[in-house]
Amino acid sequence: MSSVDLQSLAESLVDAARRAGADGADALAARGQSTSIDVRGGVLEHADRAEGVEIGLRVLIGGRQASVSASDHSPATIAEMAERAVAMAREAPVDDTLGLADPDQLARQRDADGLQIADDRPDPTPDLLQDMALRAEAAARDMPGISQVEAANAGFSRRFLWLAASNGFSGGYERTTHAISTVAITGEGLGMERDYAGESRVWADDLPAPEEIGRLAAERTLARAGSRKPPTGAFPILYDRRVASSLIGHLLSAVNGSAVARGASWLRKDMGQPVLPEGFDLLEDPLRPRYPMSRPFDAEGLATRPRTIVGNGVLQGWTLDLATARKLGMDSTASAARGMSSAPSPTNSNVILTPGTATQDDLIARMGTGLIVTSMLGASVNGTTGDYSRGAAGFWVEGGRIAYPVNECTIAGNLRDMLMTLEAANDALPWRGVEVGSLLVGGMTVAGA
């Protein structure tokens, strides 16, 4: 199915909704294909190939809305979807902030030309993906001390999306993803430890070599051998760059318009107030070429643009779609995203935190005694108060040096206090949706042995 066919399909959904009685409607049509190869023990373990077309329709009637989706796109299905969506919308509660963008708000660019978010090279064959996975596995397995490689995977996907709406918007773009990952194990029984490495890119040329991924997974795993619980007490915490983005993710959740409009954000009263230390900027740029979350327009047809979320430590704005912007008496930040069967909601694309000047080793030396967190599991985060508690694993630091690996501990604090004590390293990696280096938090509670 060509892009022209997807455009026709999306526009047909909108036309069907109007005929069924909708005041307004928008529709998504997507065509996708993906291949995933898993190897183990030097042989193919699992291969998966998927492709298909999905369609989604949202209708609006007098301040009410409903969304439906399907994988069949026959004329009969389209007509049935429109009738069902209109019937559902008529039973939905009224929300006067719902509605499509005005025509003069819509993006003029209706494609992704210049963003380079689709690899123009031929798709990798299953044989090539298998060879990449085998090379990654071999590189990990050959490291002395690795007992087994639990998984090695290489995958590729190509997806084309088209958005059409009754306000006159119609546009679409293509996106590709190349990925490779490895999970390695050292030790046996109760002494077993595992870790992983993985990377994804829009373009194959930007992906690290499989051997690099395999070796990194092995090195991380071997460093975890002999893990034990850390002591309990109040200590500084260094979030390694692998997990530091999760800390900034909690800040992004707190400035999301959906949470703010519900009064469910611990930052709901902090517009114009310091939320990070002086000197920190938190920027968003949905137009970064070759980046996986770049997009020319949002899910409501508004042109995306770079913006400042936090400037010099001070909160500058919420992340808004049309509905949350209307609730708060503000303008949309062109941040809407949606699934096939869901209404738009705000999200972020390509966030960058100001890097520091110190290396991670500098921050470790500055810690004295504390915990480096390299992985986390579970979460108890209160979005209204900012109270924070998570399971963690990583490395214990004594005398400004790594002493031993740790696991099975809990770290706790309050996000407001944690974020205001941040120090950033200069080790942020590119190609991430949230580009953040290692972050040192001044003090948290560690519950260990």
Short mmCIF file of C-alpha atoms in Angstrom, two decimals:
data_model
loop_
_atom_site.label_atom_id
_atom_site.label_comp_id
_atom_site.label_asym_id
_atom_site.label_seq_id
_atom_site.Cartn_x
_atom_site.Cartn_y
_atom_site.Cartn_z
CA MET A 1 0.00 0.00 0.00
CA SER A 2 1.51 3.34 -1.07
CA SER A 3 1.43 6.66 0.78
CA VAL A 4 -1.27 7.77 -1.65
CA ASP A 5 -3.38 4.81 -0.57
CA LEU A 6 -2.88 5.66 3.11
CA GLN A 7 -3.90 9.25 2.43
CA SER A 8 -7.03 8.08 0.65
CA LEU A 9 -7.79 5.67 3.50
CA ALA A 10 -7.45 8.32 6.22
CA GLU A 11 -9.52 10.85 4.28
CA SER A 12 -12.18 8.20 3.61
CA LEU A 13 -12.50 7.63 7.37
CA VAL A 14 -13.04 11.34 7.96
CA ASP A 15 -15.64 11.53 5.18
CA ALA A 16 -17.46 8.50 6.59
CA ALA A 17 -17.56 10.10 10.04
CA ARG A 18 -19.07 13.29 8.67
CA ARG A 19 -21.70 11.31 6.79
CA ALA A 20 -22.51 9.43 10.01
CA GLY A 21 -23.25 12.69 11.80
CA ALA A 22 -19.95 13.80 13.39
CA ASP A 23 -19.32 17.54 13.79
CA GLY A 24 -15.61 16.90 13.27
CA ALA A 25 -13.22 13.99 12.94
CA ASP A 26 -9.60 13.03 12.50
CA ALA A 27 -8.17 9.73 11.35
CA LEU A 28 -4.89 7.84 11.28
CA ALA A 29 -3.84 5.27 8.72
CA ALA A 30 -0.57 3.40 9.20
CA ARG A 31 1.29 0.75 7.28
CA GLY A 32 4.08 -1.07 9.05
CA GLN A 33 6.48 -3.95 8.69
CA SER A 34 9.01 -5.34 11.13
CA THR A 35 11.51 -8.17 11.38
CA SER A 36 13.08 -9.43 14.61
CA ILE A 37 15.76 -12.12 14.90
CA ASP A 38 16.84 -13.80 18.16
CA VAL A 39 19.85 -16.12 18.36
CA ARG A 40 21.19 -18.27 21.17
CA GLY A 41 24.12 -20.65 21.34
CA GLY A 42 25.26 -19.64 17.87
CA VAL A 43 22.03 -20.66 16.15
CA LEU A 44 18.72 -19.05 15.27
CA GLU A 45 16.28 -19.27 18.20
CA HIS A 46 13.33 -17.18 16.99
CA ALA A 47 12.40 -15.12 13.96
CA ASP A 48 9.40 -12.85 13.77
CA ARG A 49 8.00 -10.98 10.78
CA ALA A 50 4.95 -8.75 10.99
CA GLU A 51 3.29 -6.39 8.57
CA GLY A 52 -0.11 -4.84 8.18
CA VAL A 53 -2.29 -1.77 7.96
CA GLU A 54 -4.07 -0.17 10.92
CA ILE A 55 -6.69 2.56 10.94
CA GLY A 56 -8.01 4.72 13.75
CA LEU A 57 -10.85 7.25 13.87
CA ARG A 58 -11.78 9.94 16.41
CA VAL A 59 -15.12 11.72 16.12
CA LEU A 60 -16.38 14.84 17.90
CA ILE A 61 -20.00 15.78 18.49
CA GLY A 62 -21.02 18.73 20.65
CA GLY A 63 -18.11 18.54 23.10
CA ARG A 64 -18.12 14.75 23.17
CA GLN A 65 -15.62 12.40 21.58
CA ALA A 66 -14.98 8.72 20.91
CA SER A 67 -12.21 6.74 19.24
CA VAL A 68 -12.24 3.40 17.44
CA SER A 69 -9.69 1.36 15.48
CA ALA A 70 -9.45 -1.64 13.16
CA SER A 71 -6.94 -3.68 11.18
CA ASP A 72 -9.40 -4.26 8.33
CA HIS A 73 -9.83 -1.33 5.97
CA SER A 74 -12.61 -2.44 3.67
CA PRO A 75 -15.36 0.10 2.78
CA ALA A 76 -17.83 -1.85 4.94
CA THR A 77 -15.49 -1.69 7.95
CA ILE A 78 -14.91 2.03 7.48
CA ALA A 79 -18.66 2.70 7.39
CA GLU A 80 -19.22 0.52 10.46
CA MET A 81 -16.40 2.24 12.37
CA ALA A 82 -17.86 5.66 11.67
CA GLU A 83 -21.35 4.64 12.81
CA ARG A 84 -20.00 2.99 15.97
CA ALA A 85 -17.79 5.95 16.86
CA VAL A 86 -20.63 8.43 16.44
CA ALA A 87 -22.94 6.28 18.59
CA MET A 88 -20.26 6.04 21.29
CA ALA A 89 -19.57 9.79 21.22
CA ARG A 90 -23.23 10.60 21.75
CA GLU A 91 -23.08 8.70 25.06
CA ALA A 92 -19.78 10.26 26.23
CA PRO A 93 -19.59 13.08 28.81
CA VAL A 94 -19.38 16.65 27.54
CA ASP A 95 -16.00 18.42 27.62
CA ASP A 96 -16.10 21.88 26.07
CA THR A 97 -12.30 21.93 25.63
CA LEU A 98 -12.44 19.16 23.03
CA GLY A 99 -12.13 20.12 19.38
CA LEU A 100 -9.92 20.17 16.31
CA ALA A 101 -7.40 22.88 15.54
CA ASP A 102 -8.55 25.95 13.64
CA PRO A 103 -7.38 25.87 10.00
CA ASP A 104 -4.99 28.80 10.59
CA GLN A 105 -3.25 26.81 13.36
CA LEU A 106 -2.31 23.91 11.09
CA ALA A 107 1.22 23.07 9.99
CA ARG A 108 2.11 24.15 6.48
CA GLN A 109 4.65 21.37 6.04
CA ARG A 110 2.79 18.09 5.65
CA ASP A 111 5.79 15.73 5.30
CA ALA A 112 9.11 15.01 7.01
CA ASP A 113 11.43 16.22 4.25
CA GLY A 114 14.70 17.36 5.80
CA LEU A 115 14.28 15.46 9.06
CA GLN A 116 15.85 12.24 7.68
CA ILE A 117 13.75 10.00 9.95
CA ALA A 118 13.50 7.21 7.37
CA ASP A 119 16.53 5.28 6.12
CA ASP A 120 16.53 5.40 2.31
CA ARG A 121 18.70 2.28 2.01
CA PRO A 122 17.12 -1.12 1.23
CA ASP A 123 15.64 -2.90 4.26
CA PRO A 124 18.04 -5.36 5.92
CA THR A 125 17.36 -8.99 5.03
CA PRO A 126 16.64 -11.59 7.73
CA ASP A 127 20.03 -13.16 6.96
CA LEU A 128 21.79 -9.86 7.61
CA LEU A 129 19.91 -9.36 10.88
CA GLN A 130 20.79 -12.89 11.97
CA ASP A 131 24.46 -12.28 11.18
CA MET A 132 24.39 -9.08 13.28
CA ALA A 133 22.80 -10.91 16.23
CA LEU A 134 25.33 -13.75 15.97
CA ARG A 135 28.24 -11.32 15.92
CA ALA A 136 26.93 -9.55 19.02
CA GLU A 137 26.42 -12.87 20.82
CA ALA A 138 29.89 -14.11 19.92
CA ALA A 139 31.53 -10.91 21.15
CA ALA A 140 29.79 -11.26 24.53
CA ARG A 141 30.32 -15.03 24.83
CA ASP A 142 34.05 -14.75 24.10
CA MET A 143 34.69 -12.47 27.09
CA PRO A 144 36.36 -14.52 29.89
CA GLY A 145 33.95 -14.96 32.80
CA ILE A 146 30.70 -14.93 30.78
CA SER A 147 28.85 -18.20 31.47
CA GLN A 148 26.18 -17.71 28.83
CA VAL A 149 24.47 -15.19 26.58
CA GLU A 150 20.80 -15.16 27.47
CA ALA A 151 19.68 -13.33 24.34
CA ALA A 152 21.02 -11.51 21.31
CA ASN A 153 18.60 -9.70 19.02
CA ALA A 154 18.67 -7.62 15.86
CA GLY A 155 15.57 -6.00 14.43
CA PHE A 156 14.25 -3.52 11.90
CA SER A 157 10.95 -1.76 11.34
CA ARG A 158 9.58 0.62 8.74
CA ARG A 159 6.34 2.50 9.36
CA PHE A 160 4.39 5.03 7.32
CA LEU A 161 1.74 7.18 9.01
CA TRP A 162 -0.94 9.46 7.56
CA LEU A 163 -3.12 11.91 9.51
CA ALA A 164 -6.25 13.50 8.04
CA ALA A 165 -8.87 15.70 9.69
CA SER A 166 -12.10 17.47 8.79
CA ASN A 167 -10.42 20.87 9.37
CA GLY A 168 -8.48 20.35 6.14
CA PHE A 169 -5.28 18.83 7.46
CA SER A 170 -3.79 15.90 5.53
CA GLY A 171 -0.17 14.84 5.87
CA GLY A 172 2.11 11.92 6.57
CA TYR A 173 5.63 10.63 6.89
CA GLU A 174 7.76 7.50 7.10
CA ARG A 175 9.95 6.31 9.97
CA THR A 176 12.52 3.51 10.33
CA THR A 177 14.19 1.86 13.33
CA HIS A 178 17.27 -0.36 13.40
CA ALA A 179 18.03 -2.05 16.74
CA ILE A 180 20.44 -4.52 18.29
CA SER A 181 20.73 -5.80 21.87
CA THR A 182 22.48 -8.44 23.98
CA VAL A 183 21.92 -9.86 27.49
CA ALA A 184 24.87 -11.66 29.12
CA ILE A 185 25.15 -13.76 32.30
CA THR A 186 28.04 -14.49 34.64
CA GLY A 187 28.12 -16.98 37.50
CA GLU A 188 25.63 -19.70 38.38
CA GLY A 189 22.77 -20.29 40.81
CA LEU A 190 22.43 -17.68 43.55
CA GLY A 191 25.64 -16.05 42.35
CA MET A 192 24.29 -15.40 38.88
CA GLU A 193 24.33 -11.80 37.60
CA ARG A 194 23.14 -10.40 34.29
CA ASP A 195 23.28 -7.12 32.42
CA TYR A 196 22.63 -5.91 28.91
CA ALA A 197 23.49 -3.42 26.19
CA GLY A 198 21.28 -2.22 23.37
CA GLU A 199 21.06 0.58 20.84
CA SER A 200 18.56 1.75 18.23
CA ARG A 201 18.88 4.24 15.40
CA VAL A 202 16.85 5.63 12.53
CA TRP A 203 19.70 4.95 10.07
CA ALA A 204 21.73 1.74 9.91
CA ASP A 205 24.88 3.80 9.34
CA ASP A 206 24.49 5.35 12.81
CA LEU A 207 24.16 2.01 14.64
CA PRO A 208 27.22 0.76 16.58
CA ALA A 209 28.88 -2.44 15.40
CA PRO A 210 27.31 -5.63 16.82
CA GLU A 211 30.64 -6.55 18.43
CA GLU A 212 30.59 -3.28 20.37
CA ILE A 213 27.13 -4.07 21.74
CA GLY A 214 28.12 -7.62 22.71
CA ARG A 215 31.33 -6.56 24.45
CA LEU A 216 29.59 -3.80 26.37
CA ALA A 217 26.90 -6.22 27.60
CA ALA A 218 29.64 -8.59 28.78
CA GLU A 219 31.67 -5.87 30.48
CA ARG A 220 28.63 -4.59 32.34
CA THR A 221 27.73 -8.13 33.42
CA LEU A 222 31.23 -8.98 34.64
CA ALA A 223 31.35 -5.78 36.67
CA ARG A 224 28.29 -7.01 38.59
CA ALA A 225 29.88 -10.26 39.79
CA GLY A 226 29.78 -10.61 43.58
CA SER A 227 27.01 -8.08 44.15
CA ARG A 228 25.75 -7.57 47.68
CA LYS A 229 23.48 -5.23 49.60
CA PRO A 230 24.79 -1.75 50.50
CA PRO A 231 24.49 -0.24 53.98
CA THR A 232 21.39 1.67 55.05
CA GLY A 233 21.50 5.42 55.60
CA ALA A 234 21.46 8.82 53.91
CA PHE A 235 23.96 9.11 51.05
CA PRO A 236 24.52 10.92 47.75
CA ILE A 237 23.24 9.01 44.72
CA LEU A 238 24.80 9.09 41.26
CA TYR A 239 22.35 8.12 38.51
CA ASP A 240 24.42 6.61 35.70
CA ARG A 241 23.59 7.93 32.24
CA ARG A 242 21.81 4.64 31.53
CA VAL A 243 19.08 5.58 34.03
CA ALA A 244 19.45 9.34 34.54
CA SER A 245 16.80 10.03 31.90
CA SER A 246 14.21 8.43 34.18
CA LEU A 247 14.81 11.15 36.77
CA ILE A 248 14.23 13.87 34.17
CA GLY A 249 11.26 11.84 32.96
CA HIS A 250 9.55 12.43 36.31
CA LEU A 251 10.03 16.17 35.82
CA LEU A 252 8.56 15.92 32.32
CA SER A 253 5.56 14.03 33.71
CA ALA A 254 5.01 16.76 36.30
CA VAL A 255 4.91 19.52 33.65
CA ASN A 256 2.63 17.51 31.35
CA GLY A 257 -0.61 19.38 30.76
CA SER A 258 -2.76 16.35 31.50
CA ALA A 259 -1.40 16.10 35.06
CA VAL A 260 -1.44 19.85 35.60
CA ALA A 261 -5.04 20.24 34.40
CA ARG A 262 -6.14 17.45 36.79
CA GLY A 263 -4.27 19.06 39.69
CA ALA A 264 -2.25 15.86 39.96
CA SER A 265 1.24 17.33 39.55
CA TRP A 266 3.67 18.23 42.31
CA LEU A 267 4.72 21.18 40.12
CA ARG A 268 1.19 22.46 39.41
CA LYS A 269 1.85 25.76 41.24
CA ASP A 270 5.45 26.25 40.17
CA MET A 271 5.25 28.03 36.80
CA GLY A 272 8.00 30.66 36.85
CA GLN A 273 9.68 29.06 39.88
CA PRO A 274 13.03 27.25 40.16
CA VAL A 275 12.70 23.50 39.61
CA LEU A 276 16.35 22.77 38.73
CA PRO A 277 19.58 24.40 39.95
CA GLU A 278 20.65 27.67 38.36
CA GLY A 279 22.39 27.14 35.02
CA PHE A 280 20.28 24.18 33.91
CA ASP A 281 18.20 24.37 30.74
CA LEU A 282 15.78 21.64 29.69
CA LEU A 283 15.10 22.03 25.99
CA GLU A 284 12.88 20.20 23.53
CA ASP A 285 13.63 19.98 19.81
CA PRO A 286 11.28 17.77 17.75
CA LEU A 287 13.12 18.80 14.57
CA ARG A 288 16.54 17.19 15.19
CA PRO A 289 17.56 15.38 11.97
CA ARG A 290 17.93 11.58 12.17
CA TYR A 291 16.62 11.43 15.76
CA PRO A 292 14.08 8.69 16.56
CA MET A 293 11.42 10.96 18.10
CA SER A 294 11.59 13.79 15.57
CA ARG A 295 8.36 14.70 13.79
CA PRO A 296 7.27 17.62 11.58
CA PHE A 297 3.78 17.98 13.08
CA ASP A 298 1.93 16.62 16.08
CA ALA A 299 -1.11 14.34 16.23
CA GLU A 300 -3.44 17.32 15.84
CA GLY A 301 -1.70 18.72 12.75
CA LEU A 302 0.18 21.56 14.48
CA ALA A 303 3.75 22.35 13.45
CA THR A 304 6.31 21.17 16.00
CA ARG A 305 9.06 23.55 17.09
CA PRO A 306 11.96 23.82 19.53
CA ARG A 307 11.05 25.26 22.93
CA THR A 308 12.41 25.79 26.43
CA ILE A 309 10.76 23.80 29.22
CA VAL A 310 13.17 24.96 31.93
CA GLY A 311 15.45 27.97 31.44
CA ASN A 312 18.31 28.69 33.87
CA GLY A 313 16.60 26.39 36.37
CA VAL A 314 13.20 28.15 36.14
CA LEU A 315 10.07 26.41 34.84
CA GLN A 316 9.01 28.14 31.61
CA GLY A 317 5.98 26.18 30.39
CA TRP A 318 3.75 23.12 30.41
CA THR A 319 3.64 20.46 27.69
CA LEU A 320 0.23 20.90 26.05
CA ASP A 321 -2.07 19.55 23.40
CA LEU A 322 -5.15 21.49 22.29
CA ALA A 323 -7.52 20.21 24.98
CA THR A 324 -5.18 20.70 27.95
CA ALA A 325 -4.15 24.11 26.60
CA ARG A 326 -7.80 25.20 26.52
CA LYS A 327 -8.34 23.88 30.05
CA LEU A 328 -5.44 26.00 31.28
CA GLY A 329 -6.20 29.06 29.14
CA MET A 330 -3.00 28.71 27.14
CA ASP A 331 -1.83 27.79 23.62
CA SER A 332 -0.89 24.27 22.56
CA THR A 333 2.84 23.53 22.42
CA ALA A 334 2.17 21.19 19.45
CA SER A 335 2.87 18.21 21.70
CA ALA A 336 -0.10 15.96 20.93
CA ALA A 337 0.44 12.25 20.40
CA ARG A 338 -2.15 9.50 20.00
CA GLY A 339 -2.63 5.84 19.32
CA MET A 340 -5.01 4.31 16.84
CA SER A 341 -7.81 3.95 19.39
CA SER A 342 -7.00 6.80 21.77
CA ALA A 343 -7.56 10.54 21.89
CA PRO A 344 -4.60 12.94 21.71
CA SER A 345 -2.56 13.61 24.84
CA PRO A 346 0.62 15.66 25.43
CA THR A 347 4.07 14.10 25.10
CA ASN A 348 7.67 15.18 24.55
CA SER A 349 10.05 14.70 21.61
CA ASN A 350 13.85 14.94 21.86
CA VAL A 351 14.55 16.53 25.25
CA ILE A 352 18.05 17.78 26.08
CA LEU A 353 19.37 18.70 29.56
CA THR A 354 22.30 21.08 29.85
CA PRO A 355 25.44 18.91 30.24
CA GLY A 356 27.92 19.55 33.02
CA THR A 357 31.67 20.05 32.71
CA ALA A 358 32.68 17.24 35.09
CA THR A 359 33.29 13.65 34.07
CA GLN A 360 31.47 10.81 35.79
CA ASP A 361 34.74 9.97 37.58
CA ASP A 362 34.85 13.55 38.89
CA LEU A 363 31.37 13.15 40.35
CA ILE A 364 32.27 9.77 41.86
CA ALA A 365 35.29 11.35 43.57
CA ARG A 366 33.07 14.18 44.81
CA MET A 367 30.58 11.69 46.33
CA GLY A 368 32.99 10.32 48.89
CA THR A 369 30.64 7.57 50.07
CA GLY A 370 27.42 6.78 48.23
CA LEU A 371 25.66 4.75 45.56
CA ILE A 372 25.94 4.67 41.77
CA VAL A 373 22.65 3.45 40.28
CA THR A 374 22.91 1.63 36.94
CA SER A 375 19.54 -0.14 36.88
CA MET A 376 16.17 0.17 38.60
CA LEU A 377 13.07 -1.92 39.01
CA GLY A 378 9.64 -1.25 40.40
CA ALA A 379 8.46 2.24 41.25
CA SER A 380 6.45 4.05 43.87
CA VAL A 381 6.25 7.65 42.72
CA ASN A 382 3.46 9.94 43.92
CA GLY A 383 2.77 12.33 41.05
CA THR A 384 0.91 14.76 43.33
CA THR A 385 3.51 15.06 46.13
CA GLY A 386 6.72 14.01 44.37
CA ASP A 387 7.50 11.32 46.94
CA TYR A 388 9.84 8.82 45.28
CA SER A 389 10.94 5.25 46.02
CA ARG A 390 12.52 2.71 43.66
CA GLY A 391 14.43 -0.54 43.75
CA ALA A 392 18.00 -0.12 42.53
CA ALA A 393 21.25 -1.87 41.72
CA GLY A 394 24.68 -0.53 40.85
CA PHE A 395 27.96 0.12 42.68
CA TRP A 396 28.92 1.24 46.16
CA VAL A 397 31.45 4.07 46.43
CA GLU A 398 33.88 4.58 49.32
CA GLY A 399 36.61 7.16 49.45
CA GLY A 400 35.57 8.51 46.06
CA ARG A 401 36.14 5.15 44.33
CA ILE A 402 33.96 2.21 43.36
CA ALA A 403 34.27 -0.41 46.13
CA TYR A 404 31.91 -3.22 45.05
CA PRO A 405 28.74 -3.94 43.05
CA VAL A 406 25.39 -3.83 44.89
CA ASN A 407 21.88 -5.14 44.37
CA GLU A 408 18.61 -5.53 46.24
CA CYS A 409 18.36 -2.04 47.70
CA THR A 410 15.79 0.76 47.71
CA ILE A 411 16.42 4.46 47.22
CA ALA A 412 13.93 7.10 48.38
CA GLY A 413 13.46 10.85 48.52
CA ASN A 414 11.27 13.67 47.24
CA LEU A 415 11.63 14.71 43.62
CA ARG A 416 11.47 18.43 44.38
CA ASP A 417 14.42 18.18 46.77
CA MET A 418 16.30 15.70 44.59
CA LEU A 419 16.13 17.79 41.42
CA MET A 420 17.22 20.99 43.18
CA THR A 421 20.53 19.35 44.20
CA LEU A 422 21.50 17.98 40.78
CA GLU A 423 24.99 18.05 39.36
CA ALA A 424 25.41 16.83 35.78
CA ALA A 425 28.30 15.05 34.10
CA ASN A 426 29.45 15.64 30.54
CA ASP A 427 28.79 12.06 29.37
CA ALA A 428 25.34 12.30 27.74
CA LEU A 429 24.94 9.98 24.75
CA PRO A 430 23.37 11.10 21.45
CA TRP A 431 20.37 9.55 19.69
CA ARG A 432 18.26 9.39 22.85
CA GLY A 433 14.73 10.74 23.22
CA VAL A 434 15.87 12.25 26.53
CA GLU A 435 19.55 13.23 26.25
CA VAL A 436 20.93 13.32 29.78
CA GLY A 437 24.33 12.58 31.25
CA SER A 438 25.02 11.05 34.65
CA LEU A 439 23.32 13.00 37.45
CA LEU A 440 24.49 13.34 41.05
CA VAL A 441 21.75 13.88 43.66
CA GLY A 442 22.94 15.46 46.88
CA GLY A 443 21.30 13.08 49.33
CA MET A 444 18.71 10.30 49.46
CA THR A 445 17.81 7.43 51.74
CA VAL A 446 19.32 4.05 50.88
CA ALA A 447 17.73 0.94 52.38
CA GLY A 448 20.08 -2.01 52.06
CA ALA A 449 21.58 -4.46 54.53
#
